[in-house]
Coordinates of C-alpha atoms in Angstrom, one line a residue:
X3 CA 13.9 6.6 23.3
X4 CA 10.9 6.1 21.1
X5 CA 11.2 6.0 17.4
X6 CA 9.2 8.7 15.5
X7 CA 6.9 7.5 12.7
X8 CA 6.2 9.3 9.4
X9 CA 3.6 8.2 7.1
X10 CA 4.7 9.2 3.9
X11 CA 2.3 9.6 0.8
X12 CA 2.9 10.8 -2.8
X13 CA 0.0 13.0 -3.0
X14 CA -2.2 15.2 -0.4
X15 CA -5.6 14.8 -2.5
X16 CA -8.8 14.4 -0.5
X17 CA -8.6 10.4 -0.7
X18 CA -4.8 10.1 0.2
X19 CA -5.0 12.8 2.8
X20 CA -8.1 11.1 4.5
X21 CA -6.5 7.6 4.7
X22 CA -3.1 8.7 5.6
X23 CA -4.4 11.0 8.4
X24 CA -6.7 8.2 9.5
X25 CA -3.9 5.6 10.0
X26 CA -1.8 8.2 11.7
X27 CA -4.5 8.7 14.4
X28 CA -5.2 5.1 14.6
X29 CA -1.3 4.6 15.4
X30 CA -1.4 7.0 17.8
X31 CA -4.7 5.3 19.4
X32 CA -2.4 2.5 19.9
X33 CA 0.1 4.0 21.9
X34 CA 2.7 5.5 19.7
X35 CA 3.4 8.9 20.7
X36 CA 5.0 10.6 17.8
X37 CA 3.1 10.0 14.6
X38 CA 3.4 12.3 11.8
X39 CA 2.5 12.6 8.2
X40 CA 4.0 14.0 5.1
X41 CA 3.2 14.5 1.5
X42 CA 5.4 14.5 -1.7
X43 CA 3.2 16.6 -3.3
X44 CA 1.4 18.5 -0.7
X45 CA 1.8 20.0 2.7
X46 CA 3.5 19.1 5.0
X47 CA 6.5 18.3 3.1
X48 CA 8.7 15.6 4.2
X49 CA 11.5 18.3 5.0
X50 CA 9.1 20.2 7.0
X51 CA 7.8 17.0 8.8
X52 CA 11.4 15.9 9.9
X53 CA 12.4 19.4 11.1
X54 CA 9.3 20.0 13.4
X55 CA 9.9 16.4 14.8
X56 CA 13.5 17.0 15.3
X57 CA 13.0 20.8 16.9
X58 CA 10.4 19.2 19.3
X59 CA 13.4 17.0 20.8
X60 CA 11.1 14.1 21.1
X61 CA 13.6 11.9 19.2
X62 CA 16.1 11.9 16.5
X63 CA 15.2 8.3 15.1
X64 CA 12.5 8.3 12.3
X65 CA 10.8 5.2 10.7
X66 CA 9.5 6.4 7.4
X67 CA 6.3 4.2 6.2
X68 CA 5.4 4.6 2.4
X69 CA 1.7 4.8 2.0
X70 CA 2.0 2.2 -0.9
X71 CA 0.7 -1.5 -1.0
X72 CA 3.5 -2.9 -3.2
X73 CA 7.0 -2.1 -4.0
X74 CA 7.8 0.1 -6.9
X75 CA 9.7 3.0 -8.3
X76 CA 7.8 5.2 -5.9
X77 CA 8.8 3.3 -2.7
X78 CA 12.1 2.5 -3.7
X79 CA 13.4 5.4 -5.6
X80 CA 11.2 8.5 -5.6
X81 CA 10.1 8.8 -2.1
X82 CA 13.6 8.2 -0.7
X83 CA 15.2 10.7 -3.0
X84 CA 13.0 13.3 -1.7
X85 CA 14.5 12.8 1.6
X86 CA 18.3 12.7 -0.1
X87 CA 18.1 9.1 0.6
X88 CA 20.0 6.7 -1.9
X89 CA 17.2 4.1 -1.7
X90 CA 14.9 2.7 0.6
X91 CA 17.2 1.6 3.3
X92 CA 18.9 3.4 6.2
X93 CA 20.4 6.8 6.3
X94 CA 21.7 9.6 8.6
X95 CA 21.4 13.4 8.2
X96 CA 22.0 16.6 10.3
X97 CA 19.0 18.7 11.1
X98 CA 18.7 21.3 13.6
X99 CA 21.8 20.7 15.2
X100 CA 21.2 17.1 15.9
X101 CA 22.4 13.8 14.0
X102 CA 19.4 12.1 12.9
X103 CA 19.1 8.4 11.8
X104 CA 16.4 7.5 9.4
X105 CA 14.9 4.1 8.3
X106 CA 12.8 3.8 5.2
X107 CA 10.5 0.6 5.5
X108 CA 9.4 -1.8 2.8
X109 CA 5.9 -1.3 1.2
X110 CA 3.0 -2.3 3.3
X111 CA 2.4 -5.6 1.1
X112 CA 5.6 -7.0 2.2
X113 CA 3.5 -8.5 5.1
X114 CA 1.1 -11.5 5.4
X115 CA -1.5 -9.2 6.9
X116 CA -1.9 -7.6 3.4
X117 CA -2.6 -11.3 2.2
X118 CA -5.0 -11.8 4.8
X119 CA -6.8 -8.5 3.9
X120 CA -7.1 -9.4 0.4
X121 CA -9.1 -12.7 1.5
X122 CA -11.0 -10.7 3.8
X123 CA -12.4 -8.3 1.2
X124 CA -13.1 -11.4 -1.0
X125 CA -15.2 -12.9 1.7
X126 CA -16.8 -9.7 2.1
X127 CA -17.8 -9.3 -1.3
X128 CA -19.5 -12.9 -1.2
X129 CA -16.8 -14.5 -3.1
X130 CA -17.1 -18.5 -3.5
X131 CA -14.8 -21.2 -4.3
X132 CA -16.3 -21.6 -7.9
X133 CA -15.8 -17.8 -9.0
X134 CA -13.2 -16.4 -10.9
X135 CA -11.2 -14.0 -8.9
X136 CA -9.2 -11.3 -10.5
X137 CA -6.7 -8.9 -8.3
X138 CA -5.7 -6.1 -10.1
X139 CA -3.0 -3.7 -9.4
X140 CA -1.4 -0.5 -10.6
X141 CA 1.7 -2.2 -11.9
X142 CA 5.4 -1.0 -11.9
X143 CA 8.6 -0.6 -14.1
X144 CA 10.1 -2.8 -11.4
X145 CA 9.5 -6.5 -11.3
X146 CA 8.9 -6.5 -7.4
X147 CA 5.3 -5.5 -8.3
X148 CA 4.7 -8.6 -10.4
X149 CA 6.1 -11.0 -7.7
X150 CA 3.9 -9.4 -5.1
X151 CA 0.9 -9.9 -7.2
X152 CA 1.9 -13.6 -8.0
X153 CA 2.6 -14.3 -4.4
X154 CA -0.9 -13.0 -3.5
X155 CA -2.4 -15.0 -6.3
X156 CA -1.1 -18.3 -5.1
X157 CA -2.1 -17.2 -1.4
X158 CA -5.7 -16.6 -2.5
X159 CA -5.4 -20.0 -4.5
X160 CA -4.4 -21.6 -1.5
X161 CA -6.9 -20.3 0.4
X162 CA -9.8 -21.9 -1.3
X163 CA -10.5 -19.9 -4.5
X164 CA -8.4 -22.1 -7.3
X165 CA -9.5 -20.0 -10.3
X166 CA -7.7 -17.0 -9.5
X167 CA -5.7 -15.0 -11.7
X168 CA -3.9 -11.1 -11.4
X169 CA -3.7 -8.2 -13.8
X170 CA -1.7 -5.0 -13.8
X171 CA -3.0 -1.6 -15.3
X172 CA 0.5 -0.2 -16.5
X173 CA 4.0 -1.7 -17.4
X174 CA 4.7 -5.3 -18.0
X175 CA 2.5 -7.9 -16.7
X176 CA -0.9 -9.6 -17.8
X177 CA -3.7 -7.0 -18.7
X178 CA -7.2 -7.3 -17.5
X179 CA -8.7 -8.6 -20.9
X180 CA -6.3 -11.6 -20.8
X181 CA -6.9 -12.3 -17.3
X182 CA -10.7 -12.0 -17.5
X183 CA -10.4 -14.4 -20.7
X184 CA -8.4 -17.0 -18.8
X185 CA -10.8 -17.0 -16.0
X186 CA -13.9 -17.6 -18.2
X187 CA -12.0 -20.2 -20.0
X188 CA -11.6 -22.1 -17.0
X189 CA -15.2 -22.1 -16.5
X190 CA -15.8 -19.2 -14.3
X191 CA -19.5 -18.2 -14.2
X192 CA -18.9 -15.1 -11.8
X193 CA -16.1 -12.8 -11.5
X194 CA -14.9 -11.3 -8.2
X195 CA -12.6 -8.3 -8.9
X196 CA -10.6 -6.9 -6.4
X197 CA -8.5 -3.8 -6.8
X198 CA -5.3 -4.2 -4.9
X199 CA -4.9 -0.4 -4.1
X200 CA -5.0 1.5 -0.8
X201 CA -7.6 3.9 -1.6
X202 CA -10.8 4.5 -3.9
X203 CA -9.0 6.4 -6.8
X204 CA -10.0 6.7 -10.3
X205 CA -8.2 3.6 -11.1
X206 CA -10.6 1.6 -8.8
X207 CA -13.9 3.6 -9.4
X208 CA -13.7 4.0 -13.4
X209 CA -10.5 2.4 -14.9
X210 CA -10.8 -1.2 -13.6
X211 CA -14.7 -1.4 -14.0
X212 CA -14.4 0.0 -17.6
X213 CA -11.6 -2.3 -18.6
X214 CA -13.5 -5.4 -17.1
X215 CA -16.7 -4.2 -19.2
X216 CA -14.4 -3.9 -22.3
X217 CA -13.2 -7.6 -22.0
X218 CA -16.1 -9.0 -24.2
X219 CA -19.4 -10.7 -23.4
X220 CA -19.1 -11.2 -19.5
X221 CA -20.9 -13.4 -16.9
X222 CA -21.8 -11.8 -13.5
X223 CA -19.2 -9.4 -12.0
X224 CA -18.9 -8.2 -8.3
X225 CA -16.3 -5.6 -7.5
X226 CA -14.7 -6.0 -3.9
X227 CA -13.8 -3.1 -2.2
X228 CA -10.1 -1.9 -2.0
X229 CA -8.0 -2.5 0.7
X230 CA -8.6 1.0 2.5
X231 CA -8.9 1.4 6.2
X232 CA -8.3 -1.7 8.4
X233 CA -6.7 -3.1 11.6
X234 CA -4.6 -5.6 9.6
X235 CA -2.8 -2.8 7.7
X236 CA -2.4 -1.2 11.2
X237 CA -0.7 -4.2 12.1
X238 CA 1.5 -4.4 8.9
X239 CA 2.4 -0.6 10.3
X240 CA 3.4 -1.8 13.8
X241 CA 5.6 -4.4 12.4
X242 CA 7.9 -1.7 10.7
X243 CA 8.4 0.4 13.8
X244 CA 11.1 -0.8 16.1
X245 CA 11.1 0.0 19.5
X246 CA 14.0 2.2 20.8
X247 CA 15.8 2.1 17.7

């Protein structure tokens, strides 16, 4: 029996809806026959999606993939709680007369494919080895986000960009101004800023550029595209779909 797949997004705003539905369709193109979407704030909600899948009788095993890049409170607590799960692990429930097993997967960033995509986006932006590279994420109250950013900062350094730093917008961790200052102190004559975000949200289009500009007299700054739509993320999703579970 094939495992049903649910791509679970926090919001159903136009950007989140577009990218979630795009990935669902691409997974279907790759041969996954029962791929569905759900939104915490919007329609369809997770309960509706699970009941619809269960009623169709195609399966009673689901893998839920949170549409987030790095682990944080959203993927660890908030989204699982909406499904009456204790955390992002495995759970069982009873829907429409059937026992249903649910696996809540890790965030997409727990895959080397995301690290490869970061390098891909930097190269698309024309990054060179002497540039200062700044990776920026939303941040989280949980330390897993900092670990994710540190790990990818080292990955970028090891991939030929030695002057790399990271910053977070919220919560504990280096801020944009301090990270920019460190890069410039190390002699960067050009900065390449990469938002480690899935969508071109306001943080990407407004907040990060504003914070970079407010960091003081700057050299040339290039803003790379966010992670967005890419086959490497599809590969990361497929890693999370067990056959016949």
